[in-house]
Each structure stands twice: as C-alpha cells, then as structure tokens.
Amino acid sequence: MRTPLMVGNWKMNRTGREAVDFVTALKAQLPDTGGVDVVLCPPFTALGDVGRALAGLSFELGAQDVHWEPHGAFTGEVSAAMLWDLGCTYVIVGHSERRRLLGESDDAVRRKVAAALGSELIPILCVGESLEERDDGRTERILQTQARIGTMDVTPEQAAQLVVAYEPVWAIGTGRNAEPSDAGQVIALIRQTIADLHDGDLAQGVRIQYGGSVKAGNIRDFMAHPEVDGALVGGASLDPEELALIVKYR
C-alpha cells in the first residue's frame, strides 16, 4: 500500500517571515495529516526558517532544485549536501518550468537525481509533455524518454526511494488540468516504464503523483484513481486553508 504524498511547491514566493507565518496557519488548519505524507518546498532563502518552524511536526521539508556537483565554482547553485544539512528530506528535480524556461536537459536531470540520492535526499522526478507534444501524439514517447534518462544511473535499491510527478506542461498554472482517468492512464505508463527499467515489484512501490492546477475542488477525483499516489501542488499550496483541504481529501 503506497502512502499518499502531497507536496507544496511554493516556487518563487514567500520570504522567510511569510513562510513561518504560513506554517503557523497550516498547523492550525491541519493538526493531523491523517496518514498522508506532506512536504513543503519553499524557496532556498526560506528553507532554514521553515525547517525550524516544522521542528516536532509531521510535515517534511523539501527543496525546489539541486545542483549535481557536491561543491565548486557554481555561482548561485546549491548542493545536495547543503540541502541535507538544512534538514531537507526531499528535492524537486526537473520541474517543467526549469526545463522550459531555463533549458534544463534530460541529462542534467539525470545527474541531479543521482546527486540527490547520493546525499540521502528523495528526488521528486518531474516528467511531462507540452501541449504541442500531446497534440502530436508524442506523450508516451516523451514520458518514457524522460523517465528512462532520469533514472538511468539509479540502482534498483535507489529506484525504490524515488517519487515521480507527472505534470503535463499544458496544465501548469493555466487552470486546466488533465482528466483523472487520463492522468491515471499516463501514470500507469510511467510505472510500467520504471518496471521495464528496474523491476515490476519495485515499480509497484514507487509513488507517482499528479501535478497541474491541483486544488481542493479536484483532488478527490484524482486520488480516486488507484494509480495516483498524491499531488505536486503549485499555486494552491500558497494558501494554508486550501492546502489543508487538499491533504484532507478523504
């Protein structure tokens, strides 16, 4: 039985003080996560503040990105060891905004996944197709390629720790979302790809989320599909009441 996982990706929002206020409000809204794992991913500048605010709570801390090298002359970058030292347990890797806006390649994502696992962080590997790719009928090929390259350097033992997030690029921040049945079908394809690469039984234990305009009003429909193990939540995660409702979808 896979434990549902809800991840709040705040993107470039919230100062440290605002982030602490958010955690205080979320605690009041969500004193019990009800068997759902919850991860907050604030900006790098707020990680320390949020980590301290989460001390003693059931929520976990995650980062929005990581560099593949452990140290060196990489101005503006943050290593996996630095994130681990701040108390992070998860890190988002290969988000579509980084792929699309910053030119992040599948190979860079592959190296980041390996770096995260090497520092005992759980990577949330994001995969997803653009609207053009979807309309051209290339969804299956794009997702298989992203999943295959992203986990190329991963051992079976490491693959069991992975989280994968299916985030159709056309549904992120647009107010549009995939139909739950379509999302479930694509997630089943991703799971089969992991099974083909590593092991069928192992793939059944990998948590695969949906991300793309997730909110309290549609989360229950997505979670009703047996292949969907949670959500990577963007804009809705900036509202503590909305995020609490998403976590309490049952």
Coordinates of N, CA and C in Angstrom, one line a residue:
M1 N 0.8 -1.2 0.0 CA 0.0 0.0 0.0 C 0.9 1.2 0.0
R2 N 0.7 2.1 -1.0 CA 1.5 3.3 -1.1 C 0.9 4.4 -0.3
T3 N 1.7 5.1 0.5 CA 1.2 6.2 1.3 C 1.0 7.4 0.5
P4 N -0.1 8.1 0.5 CA -0.3 9.3 -0.3 C 0.7 10.4 0.1
L5 N 1.1 11.1 -0.9 CA 2.2 12.2 -0.7 C 1.7 13.5 -1.4
M6 N 1.5 14.5 -0.6 CA 1.2 15.8 -1.1 C 2.4 16.8 -0.9
V7 N 2.8 17.4 -1.9 CA 4.0 18.3 -1.9 C 3.6 19.7 -2.4
G8 N 3.8 20.6 -1.5 CA 3.6 22.0 -1.8 C 4.8 22.7 -2.4
N9 N 4.7 23.0 -3.7 CA 5.8 23.7 -4.4 C 5.5 25.2 -4.4
W10 N 6.2 26.0 -3.5 CA 5.9 27.4 -3.4 C 6.5 28.3 -4.6
K11 N 7.4 27.7 -5.3 CA 8.1 28.4 -6.4 C 8.7 29.6 -5.9
M12 N 8.7 30.7 -6.6 CA 9.5 31.9 -6.1 C 8.5 32.8 -5.3
N13 N 8.0 32.3 -4.2 CA 7.0 33.0 -3.4 C 7.4 32.8 -1.9
R14 N 7.1 33.8 -1.1 CA 7.3 33.8 0.4 C 8.7 34.1 0.8
T15 N 8.8 35.1 1.7 CA 10.0 35.4 2.4 C 10.1 34.5 3.6
G16 N 11.2 34.5 4.3 CA 11.3 33.6 5.5 C 10.2 33.9 6.5
R17 N 10.0 35.2 6.8 CA 9.0 35.6 7.8 C 7.6 35.1 7.3
E18 N 7.3 35.3 6.0 CA 6.0 34.9 5.5 C 5.8 33.4 5.5
A19 N 6.9 32.7 5.3 CA 6.9 31.3 5.3 C 6.6 30.7 6.7
V20 N 7.2 31.3 7.7 CA 6.9 30.9 9.1 C 5.4 31.2 9.5
D21 N 4.9 32.3 9.1 CA 3.5 32.6 9.3 C 2.6 31.6 8.6
F22 N 3.0 31.1 7.4 CA 2.3 30.1 6.7 C 2.2 28.8 7.5
V23 N 3.4 28.4 8.0 CA 3.5 27.1 8.8 C 2.6 27.2 10.0
T24 N 2.6 28.4 10.7 CA 1.7 28.6 11.9 C 0.2 28.4 11.5
A25 N -0.1 29.0 10.4 CA -1.5 28.9 9.9 C -1.9 27.5 9.5
L26 N -0.9 26.8 8.8 CA -1.2 25.4 8.4 C -1.4 24.5 9.6
K27 N -0.6 24.7 10.6 CA -0.7 23.9 11.8 C -2.1 24.0 12.4
A28 N -2.6 25.2 12.4 CA -4.0 25.4 12.9 C -5.0 24.7 12.1
Q29 N -4.8 24.7 10.8 CA -5.8 24.1 9.8 C -5.6 22.6 9.7
L30 N -4.4 22.1 10.0 CA -4.1 20.7 9.8 C -3.3 20.1 11.0
P31 N -3.9 19.9 12.1 CA -3.2 19.4 13.3 C -2.9 17.9 13.1
D32 N -3.5 17.2 12.2 CA -3.3 15.8 11.9 C -3.3 15.6 10.4
T33 N -2.3 15.0 9.8 CA -2.3 14.8 8.4 C -3.1 13.5 7.9
G34 N -3.6 12.8 8.9 CA -4.5 11.7 8.5 C -3.9 10.6 7.6
G35 N -2.6 10.2 7.9 CA -2.0 9.2 7.1 C -1.4 9.6 5.8
V36 N -1.4 10.9 5.5 CA -0.9 11.5 4.3 C 0.5 12.1 4.6
D37 N 1.5 11.8 3.8 CA 2.8 12.5 3.9 C 2.7 13.8 3.3
V38 N 3.2 14.9 4.0 CA 3.1 16.2 3.5 C 4.5 16.9 3.5
V39 N 4.9 17.4 2.3 CA 6.2 18.1 2.2 C 6.0 19.5 1.7
L40 N 6.7 20.4 2.4 CA 6.7 21.8 2.0 C 8.0 22.2 1.3
C41 N 7.9 22.8 0.1 CA 9.1 23.1 -0.7 C 9.2 24.7 -0.9
P42 N 9.7 25.4 0.1 CA 9.8 26.8 0.0 C 11.0 27.2 -0.9
P43 N 11.2 28.5 -1.2 CA 12.4 28.9 -1.9 C 13.7 28.6 -1.0
F44 N 14.8 28.6 -1.6 CA 16.1 28.3 -0.9 C 16.2 29.3 0.3
T45 N 15.9 30.6 0.1 CA 16.1 31.5 1.2 C 15.2 31.3 2.4
A46 N 14.2 30.5 2.3 CA 13.3 30.3 3.4 C 13.4 28.9 4.0
L47 N 14.3 28.1 3.5 CA 14.4 26.7 3.9 C 14.8 26.6 5.4
G48 N 15.7 27.4 5.8 CA 16.1 27.4 7.2 C 15.0 27.8 8.2
D49 N 14.3 28.8 7.8 CA 13.2 29.3 8.7 C 12.1 28.3 8.7
V50 N 11.7 27.7 7.6 CA 10.7 26.7 7.5 C 11.1 25.5 8.3
G51 N 12.3 25.0 8.1 CA 12.8 23.9 8.8 C 12.7 24.0 10.3
R52 N 13.0 25.2 10.8 CA 12.9 25.4 12.3 C 11.4 25.4 12.7
A53 N 10.6 26.0 11.8 CA 9.2 26.1 12.2 C 8.5 24.7 12.1
L54 N 9.1 23.8 11.4 CA 8.5 22.4 11.2 C 9.0 21.5 12.3
A55 N 9.9 21.9 13.1 CA 10.5 21.0 14.1 C 9.4 20.5 15.0
G56 N 9.4 19.1 15.2 CA 8.4 18.5 16.0 C 7.1 18.2 15.3
L57 N 6.9 18.7 14.1 CA 5.7 18.4 13.4 C 5.8 17.3 12.4
S58 N 4.7 16.8 11.9 CA 4.7 15.7 11.0 C 5.0 16.0 9.5
F59 N 5.1 17.3 9.2 CA 5.4 17.8 7.9 C 6.9 17.6 7.6
E60 N 7.3 17.4 6.3 CA 8.7 17.3 6.0 C 9.1 18.5 5.1
L61 N 10.4 18.7 5.0 CA 11.0 19.8 4.3 C 11.6 19.4 2.9
G62 N 11.3 20.1 1.9 CA 11.9 19.8 0.6 C 12.4 21.1 -0.1
A63 N 13.3 20.9 -1.1 CA 13.8 22.0 -1.9 C 13.3 21.9 -3.3
Q64 N 13.4 23.0 -4.0 CA 12.8 23.1 -5.3 C 13.8 22.7 -6.4
D65 N 15.1 22.6 -6.1 CA 16.1 22.2 -7.1 C 17.4 21.9 -6.4
V66 N 18.3 21.3 -7.1 CA 19.6 21.0 -6.6 C 20.7 21.0 -7.7
H67 N 21.9 21.2 -7.4 CA 23.0 21.1 -8.4 C 23.5 19.7 -8.3
W68 N 24.1 19.2 -9.4 CA 24.6 17.8 -9.5 C 26.0 17.7 -8.9
E69 N 26.7 18.8 -8.7 CA 28.1 18.7 -8.2 C 28.0 18.9 -6.7
P70 N 28.9 18.2 -5.9 CA 28.9 18.4 -4.4 C 29.4 19.7 -3.9
H71 N 30.2 20.4 -4.7 CA 30.8 21.7 -4.4 C 31.5 22.2 -5.6
G72 N 32.0 23.5 -5.5 CA 32.8 24.0 -6.6 C 32.3 25.4 -7.0
A73 N 32.9 25.9 -8.1 CA 32.7 27.2 -8.6 C 31.4 27.2 -9.5
F74 N 30.3 27.2 -8.8 CA 29.0 27.2 -9.5 C 28.1 28.3 -8.8
T75 N 28.4 29.5 -9.2 CA 27.7 30.7 -8.6 C 26.2 30.5 -8.6
G76 N 25.6 30.7 -7.5 CA 24.1 30.7 -7.4 C 23.5 29.4 -7.2
E77 N 24.3 28.3 -7.2 CA 23.8 26.9 -7.1 C 23.9 26.4 -5.7
V78 N 23.1 25.4 -5.4 CA 23.1 24.8 -4.0 C 23.2 23.3 -4.2
S79 N 24.1 22.7 -3.4 CA 24.4 21.2 -3.5 C 23.4 20.4 -2.6
A80 N 23.4 19.1 -2.9 CA 22.5 18.2 -2.2 C 23.0 18.2 -0.7
A81 N 24.3 18.2 -0.4 CA 24.7 18.1 0.9 C 24.3 19.4 1.7
M82 N 24.2 20.5 1.1 CA 23.8 21.7 1.7 C 22.3 21.6 2.1
L83 N 21.5 21.0 1.2 CA 20.1 20.9 1.4 C 19.9 19.9 2.6
W84 N 20.6 18.8 2.6 CA 20.5 17.8 3.7 C 20.9 18.4 5.0
D85 N 21.9 19.3 5.0 CA 22.3 19.9 6.2 C 21.3 20.9 6.8
L86 N 20.4 21.4 5.9 CA 19.3 22.3 6.3 C 18.1 21.5 6.8
G87 N 18.2 20.2 6.7 CA 17.0 19.4 7.1 C 16.1 18.9 6.1
C88 N 16.5 19.1 4.8 CA 15.6 18.7 3.7 C 15.6 17.1 3.6
T89 N 14.5 16.6 3.3 CA 14.4 15.1 3.0 C 14.0 14.9 1.6
Y90 N 13.4 15.9 0.9 CA 13.0 15.7 -0.5 C 13.6 16.9 -1.3
V91 N 13.7 16.7 -2.6 CA 14.0 17.8 -3.5 C 13.3 17.5 -4.9
I92 N 12.7 18.6 -5.4 CA 12.1 18.5 -6.7 C 13.2 18.6 -7.8
V93 N 13.1 17.7 -8.8 CA 14.1 17.7 -9.8 C 13.4 17.7 -11.2
G94 N 13.9 18.5 -12.1 CA 13.4 18.5 -13.5 C 12.0 19.1 -13.6
H95 N 11.6 20.1 -12.8 CA 10.3 20.7 -12.9 C 10.2 21.3 -14.3
S96 N 9.0 21.3 -14.9 CA 8.8 21.7 -16.3 C 9.2 23.2 -16.4
E97 N 9.1 24.0 -15.4 CA 9.5 25.4 -15.5 C 11.0 25.5 -15.7
R98 N 11.7 24.7 -15.1 CA 13.2 24.7 -15.2 C 13.6 24.1 -16.6
R99 N 12.9 23.1 -17.0 CA 13.1 22.6 -18.3 C 12.8 23.6 -19.4
R100 N 11.7 24.2 -19.3 CA 11.1 25.1 -20.4 C 11.8 26.5 -20.3
L101 N 11.9 27.1 -19.1 CA 12.4 28.5 -19.0 C 13.9 28.6 -18.9
L102 N 14.5 27.5 -18.4 CA 16.0 27.6 -18.1 C 16.8 26.6 -18.9
G103 N 16.1 25.9 -19.8 CA 16.8 25.0 -20.7 C 17.4 23.8 -20.1
E104 N 16.8 23.3 -19.0 CA 17.3 22.1 -18.3 C 17.1 20.9 -19.1
S105 N 18.2 20.1 -19.3 CA 18.1 19.0 -20.2 C 17.8 17.7 -19.4
D106 N 17.4 16.7 -20.2 CA 17.2 15.4 -19.5 C 18.5 14.9 -18.9
D107 N 19.6 15.2 -19.5 CA 20.9 14.7 -18.9 C 21.2 15.5 -17.6
A108 N 20.9 16.8 -17.5 CA 21.1 17.5 -16.3 C 20.2 16.9 -15.2
V109 N 19.0 16.6 -15.6 CA 18.0 16.0 -14.6 C 18.6 14.7 -14.1
R110 N 19.1 13.9 -15.0 CA 19.7 12.6 -14.6 C 20.8 12.8 -13.5
R111 N 21.6 13.7 -13.8 CA 22.7 14.0 -12.8 C 22.2 14.5 -11.5
K112 N 21.2 15.3 -11.5 CA 20.6 15.8 -10.3 C 19.9 14.7 -9.4
V113 N 19.2 13.8 -10.1 CA 18.6 12.7 -9.4 C 19.7 11.9 -8.7
A114 N 20.8 11.6 -9.4 CA 21.9 10.8 -8.8 C 22.5 11.6 -7.6
A115 N 22.7 12.9 -7.7 CA 23.3 13.7 -6.7 C 22.4 13.7 -5.4
A116 N 21.1 13.8 -5.7 CA 20.1 13.8 -4.5 C 20.2 12.5 -3.8
L117 N 20.1 11.4 -4.5 CA 20.2 10.1 -3.9 C 21.5 9.9 -3.1
G118 N 22.6 10.4 -3.7 CA 23.9 10.2 -3.1 C 24.0 11.0 -1.8
S119 N 23.1 11.9 -1.5 CA 23.1 12.7 -0.2 C 21.9 12.4 0.6
E120 N 21.3 11.2 0.4 CA 20.2 10.7 1.1 C 18.9 11.6 1.1
L121 N 18.8 12.3 -0.1 CA 17.6 13.1 -0.4 C 16.7 12.2 -1.3
I122 N 15.4 12.4 -1.2 CA 14.5 11.7 -2.0 C 14.1 12.6 -3.2
P123 N 14.5 12.3 -4.4 CA 14.2 13.2 -5.6 C 12.7 13.0 -6.0
I124 N 12.1 14.1 -6.3 CA 10.8 14.1 -6.9 C 11.0 14.4 -8.4
L125 N 11.1 13.3 -9.2 CA 11.4 13.5 -10.6 C 10.2 13.9 -11.4
C126 N 10.2 15.1 -12.0 CA 9.1 15.6 -12.7 C 9.2 15.2 -14.2
V127 N 8.1 14.7 -14.7 CA 8.1 14.4 -16.2 C 6.8 14.9 -16.7
G128 N 6.8 15.3 -18.0 CA 5.5 15.8 -18.5 C 5.7 16.3 -20.0
E129 N 4.6 16.3 -20.7 CA 4.6 16.7 -22.1 C 4.0 18.1 -22.3
S130 N 4.5 18.8 -23.3 CA 3.9 20.1 -23.7 C 2.6 19.8 -24.5
L131 N 1.8 20.9 -24.7 CA 0.6 20.8 -25.4 C 0.9 20.4 -26.9
E132 N 1.9 20.9 -27.5 CA 2.3 20.5 -28.8 C 2.6 19.0 -28.9
E133 N 3.4 18.6 -27.9 CA 3.8 17.1 -27.9 C 2.5 16.3 -27.7
R134 N 1.6 16.7 -26.9 CA 0.4 16.0 -26.7 C -0.4 15.9 -27.9
D135 N -0.6 17.0 -28.6 CA -1.4 17.1 -29.8 C -0.8 16.3 -30.9
D136 N 0.5 16.2 -30.9 CA 1.2 15.4 -31.9 C 1.2 13.9 -31.6
G137 N 0.6 13.5 -30.5 CA 0.6 12.1 -30.1 C 1.9 11.6 -29.6
R138 N 2.7 12.5 -29.1 CA 4.1 12.1 -28.6 C 4.2 11.9 -27.1
T139 N 3.0 12.0 -26.4 CA 3.0 11.9 -24.9 C 3.8 10.7 -24.4
E140 N 3.5 9.5 -25.0 CA 4.1 8.3 -24.5 C 5.6 8.3 -24.7
R141 N 6.0 8.7 -25.9 CA 7.5 8.7 -26.2 C 8.2 9.7 -25.3
I142 N 7.6 10.9 -25.1 CA 8.3 11.9 -24.3 C 8.4 11.5 -22.8
L143 N 7.4 10.9 -22.3 CA 7.4 10.5 -20.9 C 8.3 9.3 -20.7
Q144 N 8.3 8.4 -21.6 CA 9.2 7.2 -21.4 C 10.7 7.7 -21.5
T145 N 11.0 8.6 -22.4 CA 12.3 9.1 -22.5 C 12.8 9.9 -21.2
Q146 N 11.9 10.7 -20.7 CA 12.3 11.5 -19.5 C 12.4 10.5 -18.3
A147 N 11.6 9.6 -18.2 CA 11.7 8.6 -17.1 C 12.9 7.7 -17.2
R148 N 13.2 7.3 -18.4 CA 14.3 6.4 -18.7 C 15.6 7.1 -18.4
I149 N 15.8 8.3 -19.0 CA 17.1 9.1 -18.8 C 17.2 9.5 -17.3
G150 N 16.1 10.0 -16.7 CA 16.1 10.5 -15.4 C 16.6 9.4 -14.4
T151 N 16.3 8.2 -14.6 CA 16.6 7.1 -13.7 C 17.7 6.2 -14.2
M152 N 18.4 6.6 -15.2 CA 19.5 5.8 -15.9 C 20.6 5.4 -14.9
D153 N 21.0 6.3 -14.0 CA 22.1 6.0 -13.1 C 21.6 5.5 -11.7
V154 N 20.3 5.1 -11.6 CA 19.7 4.7 -10.4 C 19.8 3.2 -10.2
T155 N 20.2 2.7 -9.1 CA 20.2 1.3 -8.8 C 18.8 0.9 -8.4
P156 N 18.5 -0.4 -8.5 CA 17.1 -0.8 -8.0 C 16.8 -0.4 -6.6
E157 N 17.8 -0.5 -5.7 CA 17.5 0.0 -4.3 C 17.2 1.4 -4.3
Q158 N 17.9 2.2 -5.1 CA 17.6 3.7 -5.1 C 16.3 4.0 -5.8
A159 N 16.0 3.2 -6.8 CA 14.7 3.4 -7.5 C 13.5 3.3 -6.6
A160 N 13.6 2.4 -5.6 CA 12.5 2.2 -4.7 C 12.2 3.4 -3.9
Q161 N 13.2 4.3 -3.8 CA 13.0 5.5 -3.0 C 12.5 6.7 -3.8
L162 N 12.5 6.6 -5.1 CA 12.1 7.7 -6.0 C 10.6 8.1 -5.8
V163 N 10.3 9.3 -6.0 CA 9.0 9.8 -6.2 C 9.0 10.4 -7.7
V164 N 8.0 10.1 -8.4 CA 7.8 10.7 -9.8 C 6.6 11.5 -9.8
A165 N 6.7 12.7 -10.4 CA 5.5 13.6 -10.5 C 5.2 13.8 -12.0
Y166 N 4.0 13.3 -12.4 CA 3.6 13.6 -13.8 C 2.9 15.0 -13.8
E167 N 3.5 15.9 -14.5 CA 3.0 17.3 -14.6 C 2.9 17.7 -16.1
P168 N 1.8 17.5 -16.7 CA 1.6 17.9 -18.1 C 1.8 19.4 -18.1
V169 N 2.8 19.8 -19.0 CA 3.2 21.2 -19.0 C 2.0 22.1 -19.4
W170 N 1.1 21.6 -20.2 CA -0.1 22.4 -20.6 C -1.1 22.7 -19.5
A171 N -0.9 22.0 -18.3 CA -1.8 22.2 -17.2 C -1.3 22.9 -16.0
I172 N 0.0 23.4 -16.1 CA 0.7 24.0 -15.0 C 0.4 25.5 -15.0
G173 N -0.3 26.0 -14.0 CA -0.6 27.4 -13.9 C -1.5 27.9 -14.9
T174 N -2.2 27.1 -15.6 CA -3.2 27.5 -16.6 C -4.6 27.4 -16.2
G175 N -4.9 26.7 -15.0 CA -6.2 26.5 -14.6 C -6.8 25.3 -15.3
R176 N -6.1 24.7 -16.3 CA -6.6 23.5 -16.9 C -5.9 22.3 -16.2
N177 N -6.6 21.2 -16.2 CA -6.0 20.0 -15.6 C -6.4 18.8 -16.5
A178 N -5.6 17.8 -16.4 CA -5.9 16.5 -17.1 C -7.1 15.9 -16.4
E179 N -7.9 15.1 -17.2 CA -8.9 14.3 -16.6 C -8.3 13.2 -15.7
P180 N -8.9 12.9 -14.6 CA -8.3 11.9 -13.7 C -8.0 10.6 -14.4
S181 N -8.9 10.2 -15.3 CA -8.7 8.9 -16.0 C -7.5 9.0 -16.9
D182 N -7.3 10.2 -17.6 CA -6.2 10.3 -18.4 C -4.9 10.4 -17.6
A183 N -4.9 11.1 -16.5 CA -3.7 11.2 -15.6 C -3.4 9.8 -15.1
G184 N -4.4 9.0 -14.7 CA -4.1 7.7 -14.2 C -3.5 6.8 -15.3
Q185 N -4.0 6.9 -16.5 CA -3.5 6.1 -17.6 C -2.0 6.4 -17.9
V186 N -1.7 7.7 -17.9 CA -0.3 8.1 -18.1 C 0.6 7.7 -17.0
I187 N 0.1 7.8 -15.7 CA 0.9 7.3 -14.6 C 1.1 5.8 -14.7
A188 N 0.1 5.1 -15.1 CA 0.3 3.6 -15.3 C 1.5 3.4 -16.3
L189 N 1.5 4.2 -17.4 CA 2.6 4.1 -18.4 C 3.9 4.4 -17.7
I190 N 4.0 5.4 -16.9 CA 5.3 5.8 -16.2 C 5.7 4.6 -15.3
R191 N 4.7 4.0 -14.6 CA 5.1 2.9 -13.7 C 5.6 1.7 -14.5
Q192 N 5.0 1.5 -15.6 CA 5.4 0.3 -16.5 C 6.9 0.6 -17.0
T193 N 7.1 1.9 -17.3 CA 8.5 2.2 -17.8 C 9.5 1.9 -16.7
I194 N 9.2 2.3 -15.4 CA 10.1 2.0 -14.3 C 10.2 0.5 -14.1
A195 N 9.1 -0.2 -14.3 CA 9.2 -1.7 -14.2 C 10.1 -2.3 -15.2
D196 N 10.0 -1.8 -16.5 CA 10.9 -2.3 -17.6 C 12.3 -2.0 -17.3
L197 N 12.6 -0.8 -16.7 CA 14.0 -0.4 -16.4 C 14.6 -1.1 -15.2
H198 N 13.8 -1.4 -14.2 CA 14.3 -1.9 -13.0 C 13.6 -3.2 -12.6
D199 N 12.4 -3.2 -12.1 CA 11.8 -4.4 -11.6 C 10.3 -4.1 -11.4
G200 N 9.4 -5.1 -11.8 CA 8.0 -4.9 -11.7 C 7.5 -4.7 -10.3
D201 N 8.0 -5.5 -9.3 CA 7.5 -5.4 -8.0 C 8.0 -4.1 -7.4
L202 N 9.2 -3.7 -7.7 CA 9.7 -2.4 -7.2 C 8.9 -1.3 -7.7
A203 N 8.5 -1.3 -9.0 CA 7.7 -0.2 -9.6 C 6.4 0.0 -8.9
Q204 N 5.8 -1.1 -8.4 CA 4.6 -1.0 -7.7 C 4.7 -0.3 -6.4
G205 N 5.9 -0.1 -5.8 CA 6.1 0.6 -4.6 C 6.4 2.1 -4.8
V206 N 6.7 2.5 -6.0 CA 7.1 3.8 -6.3 C 5.9 4.7 -6.3
R207 N 6.0 5.8 -5.6 CA 4.9 6.8 -5.5 C 4.9 7.7 -6.8
I208 N 3.8 7.8 -7.5 CA 3.8 8.7 -8.6 C 2.6 9.6 -8.4
Q209 N 2.9 10.9 -8.5 CA 1.9 12.0 -8.2 C 1.4 12.6 -9.5
Y210 N 0.3 13.3 -9.4 CA -0.1 14.2 -10.5 C 0.1 15.6 -10.1
G211 N 0.5 16.5 -11.0 CA 0.7 17.9 -10.8 C 0.2 18.7 -12.0
G212 N -0.5 19.7 -11.7 CA -1.1 20.5 -12.8 C -2.4 21.1 -12.4
S213 N -2.4 22.4 -11.9 CA -3.6 23.0 -11.5 C -4.4 22.2 -10.5
V214 N -3.7 21.5 -9.5 CA -4.4 20.8 -8.5 C -5.0 21.7 -7.5
K215 N -6.2 21.5 -7.0 CA -6.8 22.3 -6.0 C -7.7 21.4 -5.2
A216 N -8.3 22.0 -4.1 CA -9.2 21.3 -3.2 C -10.4 20.8 -4.0
G217 N -10.8 21.5 -5.0 CA -12.0 21.1 -5.7 C -11.9 19.9 -6.7
N218 N -10.6 19.5 -7.0 CA -10.5 18.4 -7.9 C -9.6 17.3 -7.4
I219 N -9.0 17.5 -6.2 CA -8.0 16.5 -5.7 C -8.7 15.1 -5.4
R220 N -9.9 15.1 -4.9 CA -10.6 13.9 -4.6 C -10.7 13.0 -5.9
D221 N -11.1 13.6 -7.0 CA -11.2 12.9 -8.2 C -9.9 12.3 -8.7
F222 N -8.8 13.0 -8.5 CA -7.5 12.4 -8.9 C -7.2 11.3 -8.0
M223 N -7.4 11.5 -6.7 CA -6.9 10.5 -5.7 C -7.8 9.2 -5.8
A224 N -9.0 9.3 -6.4 CA -9.9 8.1 -6.5 C -9.3 7.1 -7.5
H225 N -8.4 7.6 -8.4 CA -7.8 6.7 -9.3 C -6.7 5.9 -8.6
P226 N -6.6 4.6 -8.8 CA -5.7 3.7 -8.0 C -4.2 4.0 -8.4
E227 N -3.9 4.5 -9.5 CA -2.6 4.8 -9.9 C -2.0 6.1 -9.3
V228 N -2.9 7.0 -8.9 CA -2.4 8.3 -8.5 C -2.1 8.3 -7.0
D229 N -0.9 8.6 -6.6 CA -0.4 8.5 -5.2 C -0.3 9.8 -4.5
G230 N -0.8 10.9 -5.1 CA -0.7 12.2 -4.4 C -0.6 13.3 -5.4
A231 N -0.1 14.4 -5.0 CA -0.1 15.6 -5.9 C 1.1 16.5 -5.6
L232 N 1.6 17.0 -6.7 CA 2.6 18.1 -6.6 C 1.8 19.4 -6.8
V233 N 1.6 20.2 -5.8 CA 0.7 21.3 -5.8 C 1.4 22.6 -5.9
G234 N 1.0 23.4 -6.8 CA 1.7 24.7 -7.1 C 1.0 25.8 -6.4
G235 N 0.2 26.6 -7.1 CA -0.4 27.8 -6.6 C -1.3 27.6 -5.4
A236 N -2.0 26.5 -5.4 CA -2.9 26.2 -4.3 C -2.2 25.9 -3.0
S237 N -0.9 25.6 -3.0 CA -0.2 25.3 -1.8 C 0.3 26.6 -1.1
L238 N 0.0 27.8 -1.7 CA 0.3 29.0 -1.0 C -0.7 29.5 -0.1
D239 N -1.9 28.8 -0.1 CA -3.0 29.1 0.8 C -3.1 28.0 1.8
P240 N -2.8 28.3 3.1 CA -2.8 27.2 4.1 C -4.2 26.5 4.2
E241 N -5.2 27.2 4.1 CA -6.6 26.6 4.2 C -6.8 25.6 3.0
E242 N -6.4 26.1 1.8 CA -6.6 25.3 0.6 C -5.7 24.0 0.6
L243 N -4.4 24.2 1.1 CA -3.5 23.1 1.2 C -4.0 22.1 2.2
A244 N -4.6 22.5 3.3 CA -5.1 21.6 4.3 C -6.3 20.8 3.7
L245 N -7.1 21.5 2.9 CA -8.2 20.8 2.3 C -7.8 19.7 1.3
I246 N -6.7 20.0 0.6 CA -6.1 19.0 -0.3 C -5.6 17.8 0.5
V247 N -4.9 18.1 1.6 CA -4.4 16.9 2.4 C -5.5 16.1 3.0
K248 N -6.6 16.8 3.3 CA -7.7 16.1 4.0 C -8.8 15.7 2.9
Y249 N -8.3 15.2 1.7 CA -9.2 14.9 0.6 C -10.2 13.8 0.9
R250 N -9.8 12.9 1.9 CA -10.6 11.7 2.1 C -11.8 12.0 3.0

